[in-house]
C-alpha positions as CSV (number, residue, x, y, z in Angstrom):
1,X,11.2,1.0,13.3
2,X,7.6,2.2,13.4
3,X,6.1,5.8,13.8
4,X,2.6,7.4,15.2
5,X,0.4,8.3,12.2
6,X,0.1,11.8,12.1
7,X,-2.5,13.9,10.2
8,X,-2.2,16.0,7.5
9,X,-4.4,18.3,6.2
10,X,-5.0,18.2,2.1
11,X,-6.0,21.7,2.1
12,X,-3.6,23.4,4.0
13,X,-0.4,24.9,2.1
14,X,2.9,22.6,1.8
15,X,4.8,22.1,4.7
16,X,7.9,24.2,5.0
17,X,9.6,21.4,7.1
18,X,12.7,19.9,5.8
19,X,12.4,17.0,3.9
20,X,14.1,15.3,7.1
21,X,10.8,16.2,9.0
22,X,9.4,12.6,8.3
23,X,11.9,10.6,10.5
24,X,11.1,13.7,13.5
25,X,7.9,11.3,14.6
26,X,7.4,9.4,18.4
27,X,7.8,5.6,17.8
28,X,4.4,3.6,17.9
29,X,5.2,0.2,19.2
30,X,1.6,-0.8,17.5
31,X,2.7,-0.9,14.1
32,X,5.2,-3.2,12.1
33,X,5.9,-0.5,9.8
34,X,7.0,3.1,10.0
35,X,4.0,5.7,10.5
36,X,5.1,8.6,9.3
37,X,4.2,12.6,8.6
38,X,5.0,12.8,5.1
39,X,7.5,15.3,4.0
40,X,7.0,18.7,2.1
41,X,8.6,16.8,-0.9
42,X,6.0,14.2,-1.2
43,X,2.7,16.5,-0.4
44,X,2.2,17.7,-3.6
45,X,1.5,14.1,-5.1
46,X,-0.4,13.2,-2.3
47,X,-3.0,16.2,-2.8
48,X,-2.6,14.9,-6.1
49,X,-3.7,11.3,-5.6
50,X,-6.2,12.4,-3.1
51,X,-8.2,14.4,-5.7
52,X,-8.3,11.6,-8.5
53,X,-9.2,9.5,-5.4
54,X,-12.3,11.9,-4.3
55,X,-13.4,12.5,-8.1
56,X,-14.0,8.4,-8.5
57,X,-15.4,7.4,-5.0
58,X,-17.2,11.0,-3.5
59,X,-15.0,9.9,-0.4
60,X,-11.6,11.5,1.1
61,X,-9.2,8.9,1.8
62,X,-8.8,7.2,5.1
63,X,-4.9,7.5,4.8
64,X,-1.8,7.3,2.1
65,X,0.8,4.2,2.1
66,X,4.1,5.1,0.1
67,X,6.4,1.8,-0.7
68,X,9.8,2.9,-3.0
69,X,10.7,0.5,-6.1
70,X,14.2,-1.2,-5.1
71,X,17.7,-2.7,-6.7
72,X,19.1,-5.5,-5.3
73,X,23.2,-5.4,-5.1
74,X,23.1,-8.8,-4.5
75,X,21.3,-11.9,-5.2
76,X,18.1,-11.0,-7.8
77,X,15.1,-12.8,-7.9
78,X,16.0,-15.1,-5.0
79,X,14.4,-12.9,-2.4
80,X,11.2,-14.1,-2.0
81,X,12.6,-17.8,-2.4
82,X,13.9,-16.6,1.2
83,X,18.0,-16.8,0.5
84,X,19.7,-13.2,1.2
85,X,20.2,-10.3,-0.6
86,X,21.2,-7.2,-0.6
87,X,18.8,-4.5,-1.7
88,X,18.6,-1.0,-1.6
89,X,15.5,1.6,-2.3
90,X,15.2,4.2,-4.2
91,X,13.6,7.6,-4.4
92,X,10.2,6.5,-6.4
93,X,8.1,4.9,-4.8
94,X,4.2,3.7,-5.6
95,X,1.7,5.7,-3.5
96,X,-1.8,4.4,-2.7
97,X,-5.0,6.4,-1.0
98,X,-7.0,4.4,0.6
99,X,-10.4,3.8,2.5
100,X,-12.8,0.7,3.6
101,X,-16.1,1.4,2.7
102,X,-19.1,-0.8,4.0
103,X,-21.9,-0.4,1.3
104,X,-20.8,-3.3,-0.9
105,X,-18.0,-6.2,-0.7
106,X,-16.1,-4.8,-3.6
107,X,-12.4,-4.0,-4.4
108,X,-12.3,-0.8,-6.3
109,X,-9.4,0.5,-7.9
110,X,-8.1,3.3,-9.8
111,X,-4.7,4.8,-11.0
112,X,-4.2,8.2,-11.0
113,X,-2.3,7.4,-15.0
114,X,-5.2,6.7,-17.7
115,X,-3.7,3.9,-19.6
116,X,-4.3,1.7,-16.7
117,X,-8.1,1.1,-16.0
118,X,-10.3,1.3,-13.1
119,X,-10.8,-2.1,-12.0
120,X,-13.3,-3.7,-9.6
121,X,-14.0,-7.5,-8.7
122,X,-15.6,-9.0,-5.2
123,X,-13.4,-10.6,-2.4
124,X,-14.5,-14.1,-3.5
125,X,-13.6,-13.6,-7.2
126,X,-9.7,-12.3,-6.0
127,X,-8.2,-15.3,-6.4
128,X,-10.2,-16.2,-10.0
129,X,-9.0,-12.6,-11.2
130,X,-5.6,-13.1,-10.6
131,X,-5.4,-16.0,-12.4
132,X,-7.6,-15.0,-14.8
133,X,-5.3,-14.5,-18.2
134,X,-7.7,-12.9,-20.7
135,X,-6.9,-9.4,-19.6
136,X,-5.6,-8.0,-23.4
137,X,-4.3,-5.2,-21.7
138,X,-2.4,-4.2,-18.6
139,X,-3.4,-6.3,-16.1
140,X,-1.9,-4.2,-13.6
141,X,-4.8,-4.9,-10.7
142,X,-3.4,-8.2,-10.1
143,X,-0.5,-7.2,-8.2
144,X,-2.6,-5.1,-6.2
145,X,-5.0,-8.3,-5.6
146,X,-2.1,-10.4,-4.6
147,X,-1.7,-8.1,-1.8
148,X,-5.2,-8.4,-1.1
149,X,-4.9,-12.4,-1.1
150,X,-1.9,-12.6,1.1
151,X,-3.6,-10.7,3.6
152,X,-7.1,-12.5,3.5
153,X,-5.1,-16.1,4.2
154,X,-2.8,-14.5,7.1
155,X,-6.6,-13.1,8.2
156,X,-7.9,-16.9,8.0
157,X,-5.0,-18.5,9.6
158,X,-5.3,-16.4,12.9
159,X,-8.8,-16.4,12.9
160,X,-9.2,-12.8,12.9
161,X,-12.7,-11.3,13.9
162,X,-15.3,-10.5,10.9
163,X,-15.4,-7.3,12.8
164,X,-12.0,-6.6,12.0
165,X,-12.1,-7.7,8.4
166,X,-12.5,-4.9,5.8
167,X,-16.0,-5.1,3.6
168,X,-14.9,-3.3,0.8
169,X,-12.2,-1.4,-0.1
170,X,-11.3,2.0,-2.4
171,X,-7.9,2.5,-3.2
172,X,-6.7,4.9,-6.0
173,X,-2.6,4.0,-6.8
174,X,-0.2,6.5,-8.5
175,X,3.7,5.3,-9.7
176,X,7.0,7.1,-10.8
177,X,8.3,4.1,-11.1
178,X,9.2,2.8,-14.6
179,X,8.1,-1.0,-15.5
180,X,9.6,-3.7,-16.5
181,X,12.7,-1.7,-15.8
182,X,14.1,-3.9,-12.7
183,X,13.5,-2.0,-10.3
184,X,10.3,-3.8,-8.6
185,X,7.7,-1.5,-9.6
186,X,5.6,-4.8,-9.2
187,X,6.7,-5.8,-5.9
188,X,6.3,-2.4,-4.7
189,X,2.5,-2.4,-5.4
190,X,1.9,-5.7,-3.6
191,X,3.6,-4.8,-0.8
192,X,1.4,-1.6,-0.4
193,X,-2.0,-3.5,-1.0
194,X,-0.7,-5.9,1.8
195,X,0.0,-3.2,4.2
196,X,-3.0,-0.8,3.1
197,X,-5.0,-3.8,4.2
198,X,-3.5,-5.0,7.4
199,X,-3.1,-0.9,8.6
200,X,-6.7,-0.8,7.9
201,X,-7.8,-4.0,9.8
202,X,-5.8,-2.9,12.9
203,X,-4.6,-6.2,12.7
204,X,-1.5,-6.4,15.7
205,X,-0.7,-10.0,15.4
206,X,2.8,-12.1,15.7
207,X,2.2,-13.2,13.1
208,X,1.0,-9.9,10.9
209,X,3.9,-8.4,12.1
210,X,6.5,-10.7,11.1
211,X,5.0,-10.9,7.1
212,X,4.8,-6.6,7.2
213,X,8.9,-6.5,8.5
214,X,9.3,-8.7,5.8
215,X,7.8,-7.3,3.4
216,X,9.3,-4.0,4.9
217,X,12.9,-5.3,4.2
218,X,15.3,-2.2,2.6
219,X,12.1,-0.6,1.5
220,X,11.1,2.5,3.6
221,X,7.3,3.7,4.2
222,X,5.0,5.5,5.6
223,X,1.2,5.9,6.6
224,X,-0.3,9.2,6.7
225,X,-3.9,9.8,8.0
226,X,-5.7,12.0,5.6
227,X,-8.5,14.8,7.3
C-alpha cells in the first residue's frame, strides 16, 4: 500500500485531525512504500526534528521518513536470512529529516539526542566507515550508512543515471526507541536511510521496489514533504 506525499507546513498549528487522518490519503502507484500526511500525534516531534535539522545545516528538510522499531512473535533473528516470521510494530518508531544537498559529496548526520555525535564521511569512504571498528563510542552512524550502501549497490546494479544519484546528503535522526532492548531500534534506522535515499533518488525500479516492500514488511511508514 503506498500514498501521495502530502505537505505539511512546520509553522502552521497542529492538526486537529484524528490520529486516523494518516491512512485518509489517494494511493500513489509510484511509490513502494506508504506516503503519508502525518498525524496530529506525530507533528510535534517532527517540528521538533525539523528545527535541530535547520540549526546544523541552515536548510529546511526536503521531507520526514518515520520507520517503527518491531517484535517478532515468531522466528527472531532469522528474518533477514529470508525464512518467515511473524513480526509486529510498535508505536516508536525512528524519524529521519532529510535533504540532498549538491555543494559537497558528503553524508552529514546528526541526532536530535546529544550523546550521539554528528557524524560525516564521503560516499567512497561508506563502506571503510562501517567497517571501521575504532569508534570508542556509539557508533551509531553505521546503521544509517548501511542503508546508504545497500542503496548505492541496488543504484549500480540497474545502472541508474548520475543524474538521479544523490551528491550529498543531510539527514538529522531522532529515536524513542530504546537499544539493545529487542525491539530493532537498529534495523529500524537502516531501513529509513535505505528509503530516505531511494524516495529521494525517485528511483521507480522492479527492482527498488521489491527491496523497499521488503524492507517495508510489518513495519508501517510514511513520507511527508516538508515546506
Amino acid at each position: 500500500m503506498s500514498h501521495i506525499a502530502m505537505d505539511v507546513d512546520m509553522n502552521s498549528e497542529d492538526s486537529e485531525d484524528s490520529e486516523d487522518s494518516e491512512e485518509n490519503i489517494y494511493a500513489s502507484t509510484s511509490e513502494p512504500v506508504p506516503i503519508l500526511a502525518p498525524s496530529a500525534d506525530i507533528l510535534p516531534r517532527l517540528k521538533t526534528l525539523a528545527a535541530h535539522f535547520t540549526s546544523k545545516y541552515n536548510v529546511g528538510p526536503s521531507f520526514f521518513v518515520r520507520v517503527p522499531g518491531r517484535v517478532n512473535l515468531i522466528g527472531e533473528h532469522i528474518d533477514y536470512c529470508g525464512y518467515a516470521v511473524l513480526p509486529m510494530a510498535i508505536e516508536q518508531n525512528i524519524l529521519i529529516a532529510f535533504a540532498l544537498t549538491k555543494d559537497n559529496e558528503e553524508i552529514h548526520l546528526t541526532n536530535v539526542d546529544p550523546k550521539y555525535k554528528d557524524f560525516r564521511c564521503s560516499f567512497e569512504n561508506v563502506g571503510s566507515c562501517i567497517s571501521d571498528d575504532s569508534e570508542s563510542g556509539s557508533a551509531w552512524y553505521k546503521y544509517f550508512l548501511c542503508g546508504v550502501k545497500e542503496t548505492v549497490e541496488i543504484m549500480d546494479r540497474i545502472r541508474l543515471p548520475p543524474r538521479q544519484r544523490p551528491k550529498g546528503i543531510l539527514a538529522a535522526v531522532w529515536g524513542n526507541i530504546i537499544p539493545n532492548s529487542g525491539l530493532s531500534s537498529s534495523s529500524a534506522l537502516v531501513s529509513a536511510a535505505f528509503l530516505s535515499v531511494i524516495h529521494s533518488s525517485k528511483c521507480t525500479s522492479r527492482e527498488t521496489h521489491r527491496h523497499s516492500r521488503w524492507r517495508n514488511g510489518s513495519n508501517h511508514r510514511f513520507f511527508c514533504k516538508s515546506r
